[in-house]
Coordinates of C-alpha atoms in Angstrom, one line a residue:
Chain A
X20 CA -17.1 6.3 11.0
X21 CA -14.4 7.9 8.3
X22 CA -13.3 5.5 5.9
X23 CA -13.0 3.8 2.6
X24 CA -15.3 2.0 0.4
X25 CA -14.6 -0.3 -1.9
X26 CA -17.1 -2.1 -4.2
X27 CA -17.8 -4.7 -4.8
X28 CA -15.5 -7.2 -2.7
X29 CA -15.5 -9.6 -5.5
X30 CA -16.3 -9.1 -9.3
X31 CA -16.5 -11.6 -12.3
X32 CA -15.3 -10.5 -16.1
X33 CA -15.3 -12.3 -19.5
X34 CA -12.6 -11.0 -21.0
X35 CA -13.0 -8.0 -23.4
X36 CA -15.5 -6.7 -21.1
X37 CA -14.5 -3.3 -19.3
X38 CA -15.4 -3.2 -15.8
X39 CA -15.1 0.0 -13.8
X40 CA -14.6 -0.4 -9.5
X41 CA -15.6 1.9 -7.0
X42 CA -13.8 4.0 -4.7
X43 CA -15.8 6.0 -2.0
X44 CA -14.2 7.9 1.0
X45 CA -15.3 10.2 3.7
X46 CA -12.3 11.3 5.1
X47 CA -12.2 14.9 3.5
X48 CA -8.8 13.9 2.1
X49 CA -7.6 15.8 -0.9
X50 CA -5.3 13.1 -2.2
X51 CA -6.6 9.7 -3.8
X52 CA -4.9 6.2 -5.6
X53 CA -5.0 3.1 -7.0
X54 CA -3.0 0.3 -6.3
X55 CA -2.6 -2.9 -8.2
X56 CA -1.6 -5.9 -5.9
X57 CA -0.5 -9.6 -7.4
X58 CA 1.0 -12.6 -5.7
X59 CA 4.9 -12.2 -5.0
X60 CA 4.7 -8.5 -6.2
X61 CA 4.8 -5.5 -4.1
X62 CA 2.2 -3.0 -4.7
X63 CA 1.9 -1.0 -7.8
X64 CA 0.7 2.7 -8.7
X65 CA -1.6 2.7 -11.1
X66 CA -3.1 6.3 -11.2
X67 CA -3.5 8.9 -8.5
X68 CA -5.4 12.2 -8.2
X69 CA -3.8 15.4 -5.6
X70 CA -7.2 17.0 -6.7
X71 CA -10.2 17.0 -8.1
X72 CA -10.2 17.1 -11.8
X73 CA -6.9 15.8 -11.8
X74 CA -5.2 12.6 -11.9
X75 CA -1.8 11.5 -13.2
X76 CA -0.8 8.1 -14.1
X77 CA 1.2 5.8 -12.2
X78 CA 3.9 2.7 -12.7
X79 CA 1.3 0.9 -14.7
X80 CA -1.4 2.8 -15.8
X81 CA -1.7 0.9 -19.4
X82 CA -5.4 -0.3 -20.0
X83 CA -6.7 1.6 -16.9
X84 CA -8.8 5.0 -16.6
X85 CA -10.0 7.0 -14.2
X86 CA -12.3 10.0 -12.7
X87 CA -12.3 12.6 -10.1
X88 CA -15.4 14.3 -10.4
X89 CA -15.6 14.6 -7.0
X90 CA -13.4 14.7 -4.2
X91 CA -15.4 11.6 -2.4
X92 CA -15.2 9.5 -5.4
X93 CA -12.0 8.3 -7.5
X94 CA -13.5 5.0 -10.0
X95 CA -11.2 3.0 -12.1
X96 CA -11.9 1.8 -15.2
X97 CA -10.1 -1.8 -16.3
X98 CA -10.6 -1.6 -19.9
X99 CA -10.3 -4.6 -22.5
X100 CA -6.7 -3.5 -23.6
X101 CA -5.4 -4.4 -20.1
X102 CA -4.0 -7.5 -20.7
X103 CA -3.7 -9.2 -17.1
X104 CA -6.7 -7.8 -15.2
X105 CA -6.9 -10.5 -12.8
X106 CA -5.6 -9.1 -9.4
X107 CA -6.5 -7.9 -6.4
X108 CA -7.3 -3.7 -6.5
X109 CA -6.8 -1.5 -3.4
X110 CA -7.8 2.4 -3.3
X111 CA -6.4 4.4 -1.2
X112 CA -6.5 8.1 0.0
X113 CA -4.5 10.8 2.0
X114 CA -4.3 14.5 3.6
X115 CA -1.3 14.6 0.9
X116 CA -0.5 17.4 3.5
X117 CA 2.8 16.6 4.9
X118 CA 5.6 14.2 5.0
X119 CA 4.0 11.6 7.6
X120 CA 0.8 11.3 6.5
X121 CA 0.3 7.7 5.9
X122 CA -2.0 6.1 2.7
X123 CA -5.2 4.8 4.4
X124 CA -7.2 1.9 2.3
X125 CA -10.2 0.3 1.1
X126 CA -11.0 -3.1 2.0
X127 CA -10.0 -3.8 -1.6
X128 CA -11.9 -5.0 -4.8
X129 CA -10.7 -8.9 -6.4
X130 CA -11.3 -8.9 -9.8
X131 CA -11.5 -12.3 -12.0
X132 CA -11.7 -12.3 -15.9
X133 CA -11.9 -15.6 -17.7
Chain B
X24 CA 15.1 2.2 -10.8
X25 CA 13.4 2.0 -7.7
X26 CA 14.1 -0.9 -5.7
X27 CA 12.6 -2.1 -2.3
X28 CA 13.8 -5.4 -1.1
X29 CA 12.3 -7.3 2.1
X30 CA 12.4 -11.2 2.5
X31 CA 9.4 -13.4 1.4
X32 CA 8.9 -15.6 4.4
X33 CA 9.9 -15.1 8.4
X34 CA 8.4 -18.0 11.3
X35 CA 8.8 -17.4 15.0
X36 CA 7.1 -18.7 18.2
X37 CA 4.3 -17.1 19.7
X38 CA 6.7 -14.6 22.7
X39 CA 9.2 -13.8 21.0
X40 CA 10.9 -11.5 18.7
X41 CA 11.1 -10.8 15.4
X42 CA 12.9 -8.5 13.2
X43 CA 11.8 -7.8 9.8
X44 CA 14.5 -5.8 7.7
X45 CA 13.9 -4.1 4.5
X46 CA 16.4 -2.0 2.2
X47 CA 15.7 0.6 -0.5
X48 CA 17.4 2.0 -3.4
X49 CA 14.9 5.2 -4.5
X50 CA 15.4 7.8 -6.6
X51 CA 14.6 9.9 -3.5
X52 CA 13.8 9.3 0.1
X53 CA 10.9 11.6 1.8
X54 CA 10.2 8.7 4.6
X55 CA 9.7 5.3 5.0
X56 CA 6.6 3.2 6.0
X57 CA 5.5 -0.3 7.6
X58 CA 2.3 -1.6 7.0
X59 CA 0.7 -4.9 7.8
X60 CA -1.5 -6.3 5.9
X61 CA -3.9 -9.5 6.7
X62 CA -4.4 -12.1 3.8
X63 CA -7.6 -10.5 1.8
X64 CA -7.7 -7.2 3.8
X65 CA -6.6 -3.4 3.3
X66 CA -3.0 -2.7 4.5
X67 CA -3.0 -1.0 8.2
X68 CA -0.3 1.8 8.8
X69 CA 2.1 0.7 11.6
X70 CA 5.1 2.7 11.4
X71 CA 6.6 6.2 9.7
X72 CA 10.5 6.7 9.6
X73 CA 12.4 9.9 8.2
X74 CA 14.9 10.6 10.8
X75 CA 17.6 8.1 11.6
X76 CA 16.7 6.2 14.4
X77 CA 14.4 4.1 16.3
X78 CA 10.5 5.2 16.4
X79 CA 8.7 2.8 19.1
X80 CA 4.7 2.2 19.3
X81 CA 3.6 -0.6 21.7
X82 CA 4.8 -3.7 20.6
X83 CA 6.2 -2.5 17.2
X84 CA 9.6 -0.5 16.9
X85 CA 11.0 0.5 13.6
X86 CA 14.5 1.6 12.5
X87 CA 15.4 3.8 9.8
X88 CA 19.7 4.2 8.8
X89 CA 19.5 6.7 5.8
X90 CA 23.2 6.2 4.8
X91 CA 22.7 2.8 4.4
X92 CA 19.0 2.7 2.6
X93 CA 18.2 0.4 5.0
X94 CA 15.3 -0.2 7.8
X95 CA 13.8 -2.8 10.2
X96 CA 10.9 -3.5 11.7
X97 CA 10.9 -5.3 15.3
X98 CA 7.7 -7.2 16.8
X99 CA 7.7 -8.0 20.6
X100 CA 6.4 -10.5 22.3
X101 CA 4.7 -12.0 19.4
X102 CA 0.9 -13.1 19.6
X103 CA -0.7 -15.5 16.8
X104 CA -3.0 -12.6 15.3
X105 CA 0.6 -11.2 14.5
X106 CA 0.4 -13.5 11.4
X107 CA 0.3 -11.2 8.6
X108 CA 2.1 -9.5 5.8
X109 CA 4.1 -6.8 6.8
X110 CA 4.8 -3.8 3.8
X111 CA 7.9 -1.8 3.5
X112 CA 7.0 1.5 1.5
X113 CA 9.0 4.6 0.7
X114 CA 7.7 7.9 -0.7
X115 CA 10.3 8.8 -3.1
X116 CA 9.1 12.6 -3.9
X117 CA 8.7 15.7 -2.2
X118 CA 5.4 16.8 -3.4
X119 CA 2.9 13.6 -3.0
X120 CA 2.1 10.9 -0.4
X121 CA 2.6 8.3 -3.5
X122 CA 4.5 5.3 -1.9
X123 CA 6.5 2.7 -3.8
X124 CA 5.9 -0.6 -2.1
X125 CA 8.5 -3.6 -1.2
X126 CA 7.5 -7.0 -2.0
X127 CA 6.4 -7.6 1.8
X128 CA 7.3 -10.3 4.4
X129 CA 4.7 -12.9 5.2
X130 CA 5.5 -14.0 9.0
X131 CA 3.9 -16.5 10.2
X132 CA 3.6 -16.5 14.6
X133 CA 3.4 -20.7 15.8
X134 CA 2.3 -21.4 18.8

């Protein structure tokens, strides 16, 4: 079955520590992005990539980094200048082929640092 | 700014109906999406809106009024598993499938 993995579900940080999360799909789908997910907040864009070997930051992309070596594979990196890293992280990826085509996601990855 | 506005909280009674509304103020408007979303879990894609009007699947309608930034999303005949978050995202842009999210809508279904 298509889809999109995240890993792992949960993940532990002390702080100062970077931590990098996985994003894997097999979807064939060009288009790939992070999301950032808190309680009482909507979503929010934290970098996205149309194609490989290119990504372009989103509403919050401060203390994050990312990849896209492949088109499969979009990581993000939550470095030690993010300064609220706790949160709940959510890839996503699309066709980015026409006006309807909806974001599908990962389970999503909850990240802790104490 | 880009501003999506939904309401926090909605109850209803297992069978009924329930609408959820949602307004937007974007810098541009290339279609509007519902997801739901169960506490913990990935977002699921109910619903895609760029034409004025009502776009029924199953259970779920949704409404889109482009004049008046505003949309709605209507559950039928309500079932417990219904209990969920429900999103309300627009792509602003042309030339991406980047979406900015609402807040979301926690309903909770009672039986």
């Amino acid at each position: 079955d298509g889809g999109i993995t995240q890993s792992p579900k949960y993940l532990f940080r002390k702080e100062g520590q970077n931590v990098t999360l996985s994003c894997e799909q097999n979807l064939n789908h060009d288009a790939m992005y992070w999301y950032r997910q808190d309680p009482g907040q909507g979503l929010r864009l934290i970098y996205y990539s149309q194609i490989v070997n290119d990504f372009q930051k989103g509403d919050i992309a401060e203390g994050y980094s990312v990849s896209r070596e492949k088109k499969e594979s979009f990581p993000l990196t939550v470095t030690s200048a993010q300064k609220n890293p706790t949160a709940f992280y959510l890839c996503a990826s699309s066709t980015d082929r026409g006006y309807n085509s909806p974001l599908h996601f990962g389970n999503g990855t909850r990240l802790t640092v104490t | 700014g880009q501003n999506i506005d939904q309401p926090t909280e909605m109850t209803a009674t297992e069978g009924a109906i329930v609408q959820i509304n949602c307004t937007y103020q974007t810098s541009g408007f290339n279609g509007l999406f519902w997801y739901q979303q169960h506490a913990g879990e990935a977002p699921t894609f109910l619903s895609y809106n760029v034409l004025d009007g009502l776009e029924e699947k199953g259970r779920f309608s949704s409404f889109l009024s482009r004049s008046k930034g505003y949309s709605y999303l209507l559950l039928k005949e309500l079932q417990m598993k219904d209990s969920a978050s429900y999103l309300c995202a627009v792509r602003p842009e042309e030339n991406t499938d980047k979406l900015i999210f609402g807040t979301g809508t926690r309903l909770q279904v009672f039986p």
